[in-house]
Coordinates of C-alpha atoms and ligand atoms in Angstrom, one line a residue:
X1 CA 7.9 11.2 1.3
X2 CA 7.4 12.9 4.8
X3 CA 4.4 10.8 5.7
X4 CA 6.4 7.1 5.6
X5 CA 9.2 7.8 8.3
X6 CA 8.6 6.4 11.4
X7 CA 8.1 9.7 13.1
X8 CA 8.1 8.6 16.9
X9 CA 9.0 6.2 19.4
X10 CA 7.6 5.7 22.7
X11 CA 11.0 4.8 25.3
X12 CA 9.0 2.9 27.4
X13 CA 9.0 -1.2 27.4
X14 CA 7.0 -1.6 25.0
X15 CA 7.6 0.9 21.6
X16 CA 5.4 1.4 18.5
X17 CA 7.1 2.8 15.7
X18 CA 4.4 4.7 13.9
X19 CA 4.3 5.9 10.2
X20 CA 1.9 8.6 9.5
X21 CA 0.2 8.2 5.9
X22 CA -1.6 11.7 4.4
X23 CA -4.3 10.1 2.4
X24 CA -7.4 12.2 0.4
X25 CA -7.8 15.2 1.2
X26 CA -6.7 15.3 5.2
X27 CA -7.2 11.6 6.3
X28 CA -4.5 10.0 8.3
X29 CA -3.9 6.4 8.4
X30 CA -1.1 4.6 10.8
X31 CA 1.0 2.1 10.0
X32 CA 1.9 0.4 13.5
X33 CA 5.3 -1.8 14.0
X34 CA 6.1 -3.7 17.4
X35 CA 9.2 -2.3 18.1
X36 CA 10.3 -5.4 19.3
X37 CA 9.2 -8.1 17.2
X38 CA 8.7 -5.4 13.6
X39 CA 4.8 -7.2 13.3
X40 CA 2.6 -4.2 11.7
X41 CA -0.9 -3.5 11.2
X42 CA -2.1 -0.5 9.8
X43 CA -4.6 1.7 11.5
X44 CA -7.8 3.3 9.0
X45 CA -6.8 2.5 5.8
X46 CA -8.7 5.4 3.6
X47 CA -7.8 4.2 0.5
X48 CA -5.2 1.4 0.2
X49 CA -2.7 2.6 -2.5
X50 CA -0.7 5.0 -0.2
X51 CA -0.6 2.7 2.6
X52 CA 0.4 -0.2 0.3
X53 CA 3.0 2.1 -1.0
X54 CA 4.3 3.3 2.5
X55 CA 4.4 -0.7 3.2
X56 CA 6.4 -1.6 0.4
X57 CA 8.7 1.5 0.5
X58 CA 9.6 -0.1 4.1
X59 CA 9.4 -3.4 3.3
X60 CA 6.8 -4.7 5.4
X61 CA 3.6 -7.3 5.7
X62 CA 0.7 -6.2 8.0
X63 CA -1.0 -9.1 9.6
X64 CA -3.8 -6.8 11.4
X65 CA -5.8 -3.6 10.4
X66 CA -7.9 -1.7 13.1
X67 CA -10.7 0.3 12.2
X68 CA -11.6 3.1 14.4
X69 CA -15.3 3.5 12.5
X70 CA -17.1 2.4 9.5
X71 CA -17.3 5.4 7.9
X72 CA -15.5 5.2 4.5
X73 CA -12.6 8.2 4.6
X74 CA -11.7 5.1 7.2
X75 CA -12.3 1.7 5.6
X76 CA -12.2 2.5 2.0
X77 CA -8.5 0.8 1.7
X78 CA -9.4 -2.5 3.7
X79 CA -10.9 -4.6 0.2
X80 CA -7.5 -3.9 -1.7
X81 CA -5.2 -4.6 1.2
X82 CA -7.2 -7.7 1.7
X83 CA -7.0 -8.6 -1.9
X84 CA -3.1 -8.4 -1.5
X85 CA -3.1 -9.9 2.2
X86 CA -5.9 -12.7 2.3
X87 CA -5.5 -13.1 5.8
X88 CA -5.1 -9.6 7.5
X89 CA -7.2 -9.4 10.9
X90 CA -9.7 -7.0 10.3
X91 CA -10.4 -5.2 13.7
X92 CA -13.5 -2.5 14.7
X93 CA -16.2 -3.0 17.1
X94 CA -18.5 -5.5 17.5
X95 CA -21.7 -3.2 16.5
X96 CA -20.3 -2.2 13.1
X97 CA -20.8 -6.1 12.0
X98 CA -22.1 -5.3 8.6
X99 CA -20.5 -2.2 8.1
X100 CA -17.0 -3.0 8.0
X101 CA -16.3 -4.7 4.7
X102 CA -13.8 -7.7 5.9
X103 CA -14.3 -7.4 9.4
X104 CA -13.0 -10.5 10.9
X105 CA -12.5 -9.3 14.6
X106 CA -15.4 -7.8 16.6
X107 CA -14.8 -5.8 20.0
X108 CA -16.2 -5.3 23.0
X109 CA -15.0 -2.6 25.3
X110 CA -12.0 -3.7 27.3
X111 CA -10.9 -6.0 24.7
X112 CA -7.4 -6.3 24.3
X113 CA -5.3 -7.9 21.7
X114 CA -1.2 -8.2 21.3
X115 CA 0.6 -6.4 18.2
X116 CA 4.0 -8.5 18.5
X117 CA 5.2 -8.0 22.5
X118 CA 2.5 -4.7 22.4
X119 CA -0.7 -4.7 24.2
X120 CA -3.3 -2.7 22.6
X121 CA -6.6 -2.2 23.9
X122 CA -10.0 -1.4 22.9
X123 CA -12.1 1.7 24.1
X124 CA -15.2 2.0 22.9
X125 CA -16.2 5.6 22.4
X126 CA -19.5 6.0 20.9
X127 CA -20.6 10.1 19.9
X128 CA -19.3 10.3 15.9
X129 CA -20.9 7.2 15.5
X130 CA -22.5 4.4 17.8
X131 CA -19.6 1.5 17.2
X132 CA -16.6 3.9 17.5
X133 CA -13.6 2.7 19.1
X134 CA -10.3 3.8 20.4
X135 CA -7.2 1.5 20.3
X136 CA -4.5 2.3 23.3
X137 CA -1.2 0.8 23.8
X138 CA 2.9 1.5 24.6
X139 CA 1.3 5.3 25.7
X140 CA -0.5 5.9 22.1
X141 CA -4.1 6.3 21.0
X142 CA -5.9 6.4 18.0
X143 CA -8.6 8.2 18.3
X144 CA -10.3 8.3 14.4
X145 CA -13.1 11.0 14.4
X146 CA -14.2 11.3 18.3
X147 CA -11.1 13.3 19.8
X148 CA -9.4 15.2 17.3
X149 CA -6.6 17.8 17.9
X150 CA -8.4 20.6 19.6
X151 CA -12.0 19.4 18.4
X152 CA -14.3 16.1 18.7
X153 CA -16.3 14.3 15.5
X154 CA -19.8 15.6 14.4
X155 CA -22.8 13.6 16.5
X156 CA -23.5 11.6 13.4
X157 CA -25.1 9.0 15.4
X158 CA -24.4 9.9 18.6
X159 CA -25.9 12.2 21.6
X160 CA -24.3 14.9 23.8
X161 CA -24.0 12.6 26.8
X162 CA -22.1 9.5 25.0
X163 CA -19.7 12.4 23.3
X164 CA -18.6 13.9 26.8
X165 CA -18.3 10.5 28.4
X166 CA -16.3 8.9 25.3
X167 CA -14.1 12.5 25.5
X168 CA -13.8 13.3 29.6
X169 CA -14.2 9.6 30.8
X170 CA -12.9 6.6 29.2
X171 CA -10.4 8.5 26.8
X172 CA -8.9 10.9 29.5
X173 CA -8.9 7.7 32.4
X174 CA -5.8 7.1 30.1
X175 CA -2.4 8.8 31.2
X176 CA -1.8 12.2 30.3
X177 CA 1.2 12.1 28.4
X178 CA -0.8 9.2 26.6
X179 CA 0.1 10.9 22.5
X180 CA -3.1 11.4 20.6
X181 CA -3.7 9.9 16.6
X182 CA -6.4 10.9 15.4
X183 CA -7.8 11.0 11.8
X184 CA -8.1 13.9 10.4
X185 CA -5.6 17.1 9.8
X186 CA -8.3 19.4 11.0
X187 CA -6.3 21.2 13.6
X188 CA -5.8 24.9 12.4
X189 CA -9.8 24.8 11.5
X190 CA -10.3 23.7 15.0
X191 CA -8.0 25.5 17.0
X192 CA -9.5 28.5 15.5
X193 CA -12.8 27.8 16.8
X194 CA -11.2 27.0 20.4
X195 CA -10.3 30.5 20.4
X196 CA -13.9 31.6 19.8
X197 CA -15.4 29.7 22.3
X198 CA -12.4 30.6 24.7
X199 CA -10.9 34.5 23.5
X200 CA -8.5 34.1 26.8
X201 CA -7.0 30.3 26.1
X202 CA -3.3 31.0 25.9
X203 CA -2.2 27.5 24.9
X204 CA -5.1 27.5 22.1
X205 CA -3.4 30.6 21.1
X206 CA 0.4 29.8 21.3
X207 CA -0.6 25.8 19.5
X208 CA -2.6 27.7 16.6
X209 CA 0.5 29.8 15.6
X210 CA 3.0 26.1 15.7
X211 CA 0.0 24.4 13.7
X212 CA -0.2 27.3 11.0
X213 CA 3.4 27.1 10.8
X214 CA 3.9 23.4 10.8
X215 CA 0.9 23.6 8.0
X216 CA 2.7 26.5 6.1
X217 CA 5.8 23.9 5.8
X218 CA 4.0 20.5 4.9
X219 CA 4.3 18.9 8.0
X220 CA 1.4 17.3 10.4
X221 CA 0.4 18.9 13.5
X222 CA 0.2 15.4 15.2
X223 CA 0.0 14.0 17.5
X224 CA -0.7 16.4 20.7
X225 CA -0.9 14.3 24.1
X226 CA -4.2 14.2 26.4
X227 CA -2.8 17.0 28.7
X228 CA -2.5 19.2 25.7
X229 CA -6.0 18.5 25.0
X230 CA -7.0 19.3 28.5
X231 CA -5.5 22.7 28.1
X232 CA -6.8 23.5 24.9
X233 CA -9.5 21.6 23.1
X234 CA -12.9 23.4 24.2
X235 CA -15.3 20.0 24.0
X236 CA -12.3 18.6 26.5
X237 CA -12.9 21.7 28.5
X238 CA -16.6 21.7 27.8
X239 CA -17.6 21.4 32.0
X240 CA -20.8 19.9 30.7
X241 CA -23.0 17.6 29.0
X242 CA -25.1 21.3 28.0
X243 CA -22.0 23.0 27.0
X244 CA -20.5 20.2 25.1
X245 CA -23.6 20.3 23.0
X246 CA -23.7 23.6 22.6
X247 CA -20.2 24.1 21.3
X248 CA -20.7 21.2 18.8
X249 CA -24.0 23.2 17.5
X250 CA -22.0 26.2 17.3
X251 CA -19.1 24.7 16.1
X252 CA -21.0 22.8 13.1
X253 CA -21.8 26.5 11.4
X254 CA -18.3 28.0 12.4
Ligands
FE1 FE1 -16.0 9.6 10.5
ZN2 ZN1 -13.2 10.6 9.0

């Protein structure tokens, strides 16, 4: 069972121990533990059967679950873990009222909330859709479908402008060795693009040959950190609104 070791820790004061959960096809969810006081919530619950599973296998209780987005490859699991934990905060922002089933918490930007002795705060990051939120804290972020490794979300609901703001503002105002979760295993499809947008990237080139390998063996490429994504992800490096927009056109029929 690769995906229910706690794969990291973060050595500052604070520590999330984080347990990566493959679900469908190339979803991630998170399961989240305090290092210090072992409370755990679960980030984007897909479906609920592996992330039960990965629970159980470790022997824990969530008491929170934070949606990044309503979108159901995100969601789909929160009903069933609900049914099995009645009284599970149900986090997401406060414009998705409605489209979260179970939401029980509703964000505003800047919100911030406490995981055990972990503060974890809420970004919101409209582009993939309009109530899209980030969740940083103990030098992790989970970024659902806006920043992904080497790519950003489709503009489902979004424009250009709130894409590269969410991206090159509020999510890269956080420190660069901030470690990047997002929600989809999409990066060998996307780091191939990076190349054809930028022929000459070196670090796309040298993180496409690790990814294929790491992919090759079973593993997940995650999590890169925001400096990687600085050197390498070409809507990061987009040095504009225009070019942003036009990568995401051309990247859409890639
Ligand atoms: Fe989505
Ligand atoms: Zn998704």
């Amino acid at each position: 069972m690769t995906g229910t070791r706690p794969v990291c820790n973060h050595d500052g004061m604070e520590r999330l121990d984080i347990t990566l959960v493959p679900c469908l096809r190339d979803n991630y969810a998170y399961i989240l533990r305090c290092g210090e006081t072992g409370a755990v919530a679960v980030v984007d619950p897909s479906v609920d059967v592996p992330v039960c599973d990965a629970l159980d296998e470790a022997g824990l209780t969530p008491e929170a679950v934070l949606c990044t987005h309503h979108h159901g490859d995100h969601v789909g699991g929160v009903p069933g873990l609900l049914r099995r934990w009645p009284d599970l905060a149900v986090h997401g922002h406060a414009s998705d009222r409605g489209r979260i089933r179970g939401q029980t918490v509703f964000h505003e930007d800047g919100d911030t909330f406490r995981l055990g002795t972990v503060e974890l705060r809420v970004r919101h990051i409209p582009g993939h859709t309009r109530g899209a939120v980030a969740y940083a804290g103990a030098g992790e972020v989970f970024t659902g479908d806006t920043l992904f490794q080497a790519g950003c979300g489709r503009l489902f609901e979004g424009t250009p402008e709130m894409m590269y703001r969410s991206l090159n503002e509020t999510l890269m105002s956080l420190p660069g060795e901030t470690r990047v979760w997002c929600g989809h295993e999409y990066t060998v499809a996307n780091l191939r693009y990076a190349l054809h947008a930028e022929p000459d990237n070196a670090a796309a080139r040298e993180r496409l040959a690790w990814a294929e390998a790491e992919r090759a063996a079973g593993r997940p490429t995650l999590p890169s950190t925001l400096d990687d994504e600085r050197g390498f992800n070409p809507f990061v490096r987009a040095g504009s609104v225009e070019e942003l927009a036009r990568r995401r056109a051309e990247k859409d029929v890639f």
